[in-house]
Short mmCIF file of C-alpha atoms in Angstrom, two decimals:
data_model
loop_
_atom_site.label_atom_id
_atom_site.label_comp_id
_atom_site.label_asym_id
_atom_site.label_seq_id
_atom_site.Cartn_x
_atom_site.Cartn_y
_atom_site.Cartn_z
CA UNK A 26 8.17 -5.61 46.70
CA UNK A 27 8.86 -8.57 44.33
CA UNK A 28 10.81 -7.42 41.04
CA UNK A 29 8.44 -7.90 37.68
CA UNK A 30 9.25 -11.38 35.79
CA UNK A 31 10.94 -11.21 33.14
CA UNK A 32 9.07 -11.21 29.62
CA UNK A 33 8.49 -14.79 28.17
CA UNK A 34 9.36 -15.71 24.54
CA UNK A 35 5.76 -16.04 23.57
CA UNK A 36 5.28 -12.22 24.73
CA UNK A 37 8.11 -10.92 22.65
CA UNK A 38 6.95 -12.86 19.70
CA UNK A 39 3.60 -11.46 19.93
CA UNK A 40 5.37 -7.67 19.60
CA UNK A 41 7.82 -8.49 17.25
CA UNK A 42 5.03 -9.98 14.69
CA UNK A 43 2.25 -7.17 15.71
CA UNK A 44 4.96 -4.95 14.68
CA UNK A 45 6.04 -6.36 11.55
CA UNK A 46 1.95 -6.92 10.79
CA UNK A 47 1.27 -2.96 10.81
CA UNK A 48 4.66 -2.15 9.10
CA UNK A 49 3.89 -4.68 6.21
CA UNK A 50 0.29 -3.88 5.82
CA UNK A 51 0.70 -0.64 5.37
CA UNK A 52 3.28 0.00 2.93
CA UNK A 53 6.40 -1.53 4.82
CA UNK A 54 9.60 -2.64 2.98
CA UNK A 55 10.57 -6.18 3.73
CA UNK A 56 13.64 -5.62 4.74
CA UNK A 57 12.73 -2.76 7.51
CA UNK A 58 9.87 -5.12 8.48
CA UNK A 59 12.67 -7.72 9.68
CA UNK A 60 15.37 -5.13 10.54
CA UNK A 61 12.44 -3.65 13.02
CA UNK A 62 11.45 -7.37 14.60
CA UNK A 63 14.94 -8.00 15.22
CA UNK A 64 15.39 -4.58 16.77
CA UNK A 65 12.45 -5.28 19.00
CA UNK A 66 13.88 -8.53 20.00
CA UNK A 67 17.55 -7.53 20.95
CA UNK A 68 15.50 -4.54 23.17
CA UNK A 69 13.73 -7.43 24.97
CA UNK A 70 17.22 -8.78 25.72
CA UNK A 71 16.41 -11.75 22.86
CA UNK A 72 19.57 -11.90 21.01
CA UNK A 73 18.58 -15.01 18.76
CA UNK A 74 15.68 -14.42 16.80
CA UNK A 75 15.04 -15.15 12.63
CA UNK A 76 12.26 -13.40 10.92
CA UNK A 77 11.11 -14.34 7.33
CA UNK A 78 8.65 -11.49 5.63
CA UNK A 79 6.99 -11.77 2.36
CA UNK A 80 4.00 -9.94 1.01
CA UNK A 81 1.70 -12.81 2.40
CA UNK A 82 3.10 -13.94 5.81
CA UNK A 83 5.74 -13.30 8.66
CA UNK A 84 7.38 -16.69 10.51
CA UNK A 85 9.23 -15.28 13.33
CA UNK A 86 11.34 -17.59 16.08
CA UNK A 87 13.07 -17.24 18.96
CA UNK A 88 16.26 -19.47 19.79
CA UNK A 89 16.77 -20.78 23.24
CA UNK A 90 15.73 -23.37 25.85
CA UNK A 91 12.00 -21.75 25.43
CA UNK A 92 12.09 -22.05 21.63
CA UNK A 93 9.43 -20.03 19.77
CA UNK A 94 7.97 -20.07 16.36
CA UNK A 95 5.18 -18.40 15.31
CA UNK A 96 3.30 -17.83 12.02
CA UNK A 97 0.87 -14.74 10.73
CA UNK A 98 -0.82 -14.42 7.64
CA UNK A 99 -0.78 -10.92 5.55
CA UNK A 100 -3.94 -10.75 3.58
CA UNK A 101 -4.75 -6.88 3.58
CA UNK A 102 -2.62 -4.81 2.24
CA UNK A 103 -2.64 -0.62 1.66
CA UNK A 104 -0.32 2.53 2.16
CA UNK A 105 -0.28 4.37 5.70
CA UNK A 106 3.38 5.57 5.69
CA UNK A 107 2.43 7.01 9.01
CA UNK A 108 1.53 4.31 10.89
CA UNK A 109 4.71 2.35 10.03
CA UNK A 110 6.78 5.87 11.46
CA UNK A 111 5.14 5.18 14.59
CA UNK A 112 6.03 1.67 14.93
CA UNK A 113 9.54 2.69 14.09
CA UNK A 114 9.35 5.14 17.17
CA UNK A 115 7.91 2.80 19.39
CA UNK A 116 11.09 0.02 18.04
CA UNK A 117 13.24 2.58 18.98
CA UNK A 118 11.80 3.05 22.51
CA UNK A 119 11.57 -0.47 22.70
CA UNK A 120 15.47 -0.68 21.84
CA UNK A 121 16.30 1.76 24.83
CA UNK A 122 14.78 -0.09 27.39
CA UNK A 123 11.86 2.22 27.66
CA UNK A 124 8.97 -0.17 27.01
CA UNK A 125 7.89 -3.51 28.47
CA UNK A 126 6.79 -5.90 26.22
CA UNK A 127 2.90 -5.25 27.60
CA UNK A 128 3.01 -1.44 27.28
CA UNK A 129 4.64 -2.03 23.37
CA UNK A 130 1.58 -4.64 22.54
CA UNK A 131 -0.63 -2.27 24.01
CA UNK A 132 0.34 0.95 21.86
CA UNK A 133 1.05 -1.16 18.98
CA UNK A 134 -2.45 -2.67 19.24
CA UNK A 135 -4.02 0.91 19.25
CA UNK A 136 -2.22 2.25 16.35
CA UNK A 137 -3.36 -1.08 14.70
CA UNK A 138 -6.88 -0.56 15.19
CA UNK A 139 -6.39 3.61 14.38
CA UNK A 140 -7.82 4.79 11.21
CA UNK A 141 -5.17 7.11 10.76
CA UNK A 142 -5.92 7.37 6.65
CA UNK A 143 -7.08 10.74 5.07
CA UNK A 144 -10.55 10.52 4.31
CA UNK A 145 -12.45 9.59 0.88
CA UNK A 146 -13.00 12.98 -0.59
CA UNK A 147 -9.73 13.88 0.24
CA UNK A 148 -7.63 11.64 -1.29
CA UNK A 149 -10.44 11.61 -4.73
CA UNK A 150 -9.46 15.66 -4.27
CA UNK A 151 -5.76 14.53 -4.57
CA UNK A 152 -6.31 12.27 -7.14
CA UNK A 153 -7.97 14.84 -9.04
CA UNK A 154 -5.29 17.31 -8.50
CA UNK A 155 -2.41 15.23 -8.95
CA UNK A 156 -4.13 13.90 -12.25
CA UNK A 157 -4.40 17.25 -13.47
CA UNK A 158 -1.18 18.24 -12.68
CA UNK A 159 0.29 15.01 -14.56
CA UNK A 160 -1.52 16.25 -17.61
CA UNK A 161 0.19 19.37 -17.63
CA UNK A 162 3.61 17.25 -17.01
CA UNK A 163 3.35 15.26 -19.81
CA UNK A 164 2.97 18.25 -22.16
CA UNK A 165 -1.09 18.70 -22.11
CA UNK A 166 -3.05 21.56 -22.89
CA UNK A 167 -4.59 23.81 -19.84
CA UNK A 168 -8.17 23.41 -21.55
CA UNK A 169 -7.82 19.82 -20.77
CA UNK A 170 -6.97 20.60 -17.20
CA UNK A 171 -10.52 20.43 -15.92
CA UNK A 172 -11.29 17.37 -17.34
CA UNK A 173 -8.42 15.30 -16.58
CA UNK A 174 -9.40 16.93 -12.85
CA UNK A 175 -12.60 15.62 -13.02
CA UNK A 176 -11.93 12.30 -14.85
CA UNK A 177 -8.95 11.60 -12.11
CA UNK A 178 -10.93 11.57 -9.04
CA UNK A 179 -13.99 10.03 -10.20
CA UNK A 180 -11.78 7.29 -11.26
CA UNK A 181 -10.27 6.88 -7.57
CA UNK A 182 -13.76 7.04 -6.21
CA UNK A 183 -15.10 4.33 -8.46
CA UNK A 184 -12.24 2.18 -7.32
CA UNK A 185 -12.72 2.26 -3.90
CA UNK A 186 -16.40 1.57 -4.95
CA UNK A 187 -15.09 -1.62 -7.04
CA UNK A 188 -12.89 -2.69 -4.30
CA UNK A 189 -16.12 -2.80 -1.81
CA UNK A 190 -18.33 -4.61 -4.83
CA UNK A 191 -15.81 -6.78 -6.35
CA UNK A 192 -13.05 -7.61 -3.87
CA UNK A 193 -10.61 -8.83 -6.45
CA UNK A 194 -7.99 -6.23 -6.44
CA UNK A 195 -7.01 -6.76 -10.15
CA UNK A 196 -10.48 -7.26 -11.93
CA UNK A 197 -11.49 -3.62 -9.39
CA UNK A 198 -8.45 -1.87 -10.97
CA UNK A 199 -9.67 -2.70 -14.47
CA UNK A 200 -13.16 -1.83 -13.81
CA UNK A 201 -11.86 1.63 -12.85
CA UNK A 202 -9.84 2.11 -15.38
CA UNK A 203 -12.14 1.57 -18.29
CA UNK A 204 -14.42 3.87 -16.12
CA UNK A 205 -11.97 6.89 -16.85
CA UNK A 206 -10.97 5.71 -20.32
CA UNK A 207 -15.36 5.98 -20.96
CA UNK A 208 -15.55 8.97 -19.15
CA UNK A 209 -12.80 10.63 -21.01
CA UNK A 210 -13.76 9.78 -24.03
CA UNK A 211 -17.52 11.37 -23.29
CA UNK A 212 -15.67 14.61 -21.81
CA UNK A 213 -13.92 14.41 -25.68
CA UNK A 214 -17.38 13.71 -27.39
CA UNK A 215 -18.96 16.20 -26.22
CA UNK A 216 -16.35 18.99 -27.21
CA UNK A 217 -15.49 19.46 -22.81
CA UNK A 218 -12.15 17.89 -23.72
CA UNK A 219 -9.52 18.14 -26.72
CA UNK A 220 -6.39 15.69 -26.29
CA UNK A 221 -8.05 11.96 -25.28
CA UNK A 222 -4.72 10.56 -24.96
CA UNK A 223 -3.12 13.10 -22.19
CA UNK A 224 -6.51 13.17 -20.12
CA UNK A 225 -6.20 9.27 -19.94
CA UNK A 226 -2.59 9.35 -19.07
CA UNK A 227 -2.80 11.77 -16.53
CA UNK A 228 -6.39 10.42 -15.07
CA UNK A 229 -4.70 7.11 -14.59
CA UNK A 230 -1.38 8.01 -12.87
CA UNK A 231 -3.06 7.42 -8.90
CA UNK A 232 -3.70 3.92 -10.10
CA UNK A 233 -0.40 3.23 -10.99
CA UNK A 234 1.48 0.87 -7.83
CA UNK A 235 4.49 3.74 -7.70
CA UNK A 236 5.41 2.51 -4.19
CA UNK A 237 4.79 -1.15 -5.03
CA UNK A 238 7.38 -1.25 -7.77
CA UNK A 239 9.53 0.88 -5.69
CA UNK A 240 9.64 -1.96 -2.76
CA UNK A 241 10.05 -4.57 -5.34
CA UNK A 242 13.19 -2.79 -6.74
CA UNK A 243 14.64 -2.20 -2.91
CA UNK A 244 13.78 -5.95 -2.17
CA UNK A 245 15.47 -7.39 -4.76
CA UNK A 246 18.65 -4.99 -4.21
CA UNK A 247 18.58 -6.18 -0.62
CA UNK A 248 18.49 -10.20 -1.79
CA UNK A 249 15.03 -10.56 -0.78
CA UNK A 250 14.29 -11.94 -3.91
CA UNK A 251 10.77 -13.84 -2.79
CA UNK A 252 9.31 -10.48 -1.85
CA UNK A 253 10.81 -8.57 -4.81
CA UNK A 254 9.32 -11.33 -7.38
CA UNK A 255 5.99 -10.97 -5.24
CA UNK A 256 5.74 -7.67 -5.72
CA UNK A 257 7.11 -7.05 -8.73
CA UNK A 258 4.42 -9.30 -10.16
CA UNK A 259 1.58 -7.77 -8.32
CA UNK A 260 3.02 -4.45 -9.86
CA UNK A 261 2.80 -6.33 -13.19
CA UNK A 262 -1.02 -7.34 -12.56
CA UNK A 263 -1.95 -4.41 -11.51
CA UNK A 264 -0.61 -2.51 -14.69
CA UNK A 265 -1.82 -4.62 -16.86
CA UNK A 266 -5.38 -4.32 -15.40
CA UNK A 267 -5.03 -0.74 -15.82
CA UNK A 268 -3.70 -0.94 -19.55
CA UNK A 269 -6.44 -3.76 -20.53
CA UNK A 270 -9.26 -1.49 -19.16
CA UNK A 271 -7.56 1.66 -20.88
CA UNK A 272 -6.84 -0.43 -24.40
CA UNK A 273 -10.31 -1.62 -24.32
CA UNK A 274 -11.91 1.58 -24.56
CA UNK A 275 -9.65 2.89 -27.48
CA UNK A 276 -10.08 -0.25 -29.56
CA UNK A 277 -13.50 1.28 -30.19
CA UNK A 278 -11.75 4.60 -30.59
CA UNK A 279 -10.74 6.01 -34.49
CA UNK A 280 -9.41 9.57 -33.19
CA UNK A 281 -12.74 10.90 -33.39
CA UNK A 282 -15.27 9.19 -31.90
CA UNK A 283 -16.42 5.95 -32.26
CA UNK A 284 -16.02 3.68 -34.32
#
């Protein structure tokens, strides 16, 4: 029985950038999406290989007489901490010997296509909850609870609708954040609400990019200062969208209705 060959550089470039793909589209640090290619690499027996990751694009290469260097672009990108702990697993397989480089691509590919994310109405249900919850944090009244509840998770459901209409990330984000600053303001109007300020700063709290200026911090600490300035000014757009749509509404606002 003839042994298998052994893997070419082209197939271990194909799993080392499948990898990093899921790990950076869905929430992955840039220094853990390397770290993880170059883990997958030394498993294949490649000892040589270079990876550069930023929020837009891997290029990964492979030294040798069979020199490889390949390019993806990155141009989706969302938060499924669960699918990068599976690719992790799988690395670590990979790493003792475990895998061949056509059973890796082949469970890597699945988890790819898996919808693994909660559905909508459960994270608006978070949204609402945690947005309630933040209200209480920053020192609001319970009678405000319900509306800050209500005002929250509409909010996340009209940005996933924005996101499907508009497609611009930024101008989505604003849109849904003068949605809740309007809504709040009507929950106020109407007597349902007391404290306009605390309902908007709790409704808005699962728009704010937590995680993305959390990998920006951990990038730049790690001297991955393209990715850290990447995100760190996607962070920056983002909350400014958010503040714009929020400071839009209360320019019309005098403390008691409008003006």
């Amino acid at each position: 029985m003839k042994e298998p060959l052994p893997p070419t550089n082209y197939e271990i470039a194909q799993v080392c950038l499948l990898a990093g793909k899921i790990m950076l589209e869905n929430g992955g640090e840039t220094y853990r999406v390397e770290d993880t290619m170059t883990h997958v690499a030394e498993g294949f027996g490649v000892p040589n290989s270079h990876s550069f990751v930023t929020p837009t694009g891997i290029i990964f290469s492979i030294d040798g007489p069979e020199q490889t260097t390949r390019l993806i672009r990155i141009s989706a990108r969302s938060t499924d901490l669960h699918k990068v702990t599976v690719v992790n697993a799988i690395s670590r397989r990979i790493s003792k010997g475990d895998l061949s480089p056509q059973e890796a691509y082949r469970l890597l590919s699945e988890i790819d296509a898996a919808n693994t994310s909660f559905p909508t109405w459960a994270k608006i249900l978070a949204a609402a909850v945690a947005s309630a919850c933040f209200l209480i944090m920053f020192k609001g009244m319970w009678h405000d609870f319900l509306p800050a509840f209500l005002t929250g998770g509409a909010g996340l459901a009209f940005l996933g609708y924005f996101n499907r209409l508009v497609r611009i990330k930024f101008f989505a984000e604003f849109l849904a954040s003068l949605f809740i600053g309007v809504l709040a303001f009507l929950f106020v109007h109407i007597g349902f609400g007391h404290d306009l300020d605390t309902i908007i700063i709790g409704s808005v709290m699962p728009l704010v990019p937590g995680l993305l200026i959390t990998n920006a911090v951990r990038d730049l600490m790690a001297g991955h200062f393209v990715s850290g300035v990447s995100k760190g000014a996607e962070a920056f757009l983002t909350a400014f969208a958010i503040g714009a749509g929020i400071a839009f509404v209360l320019s019309f606002y005098n403390g008691e209705g409008m003006v």
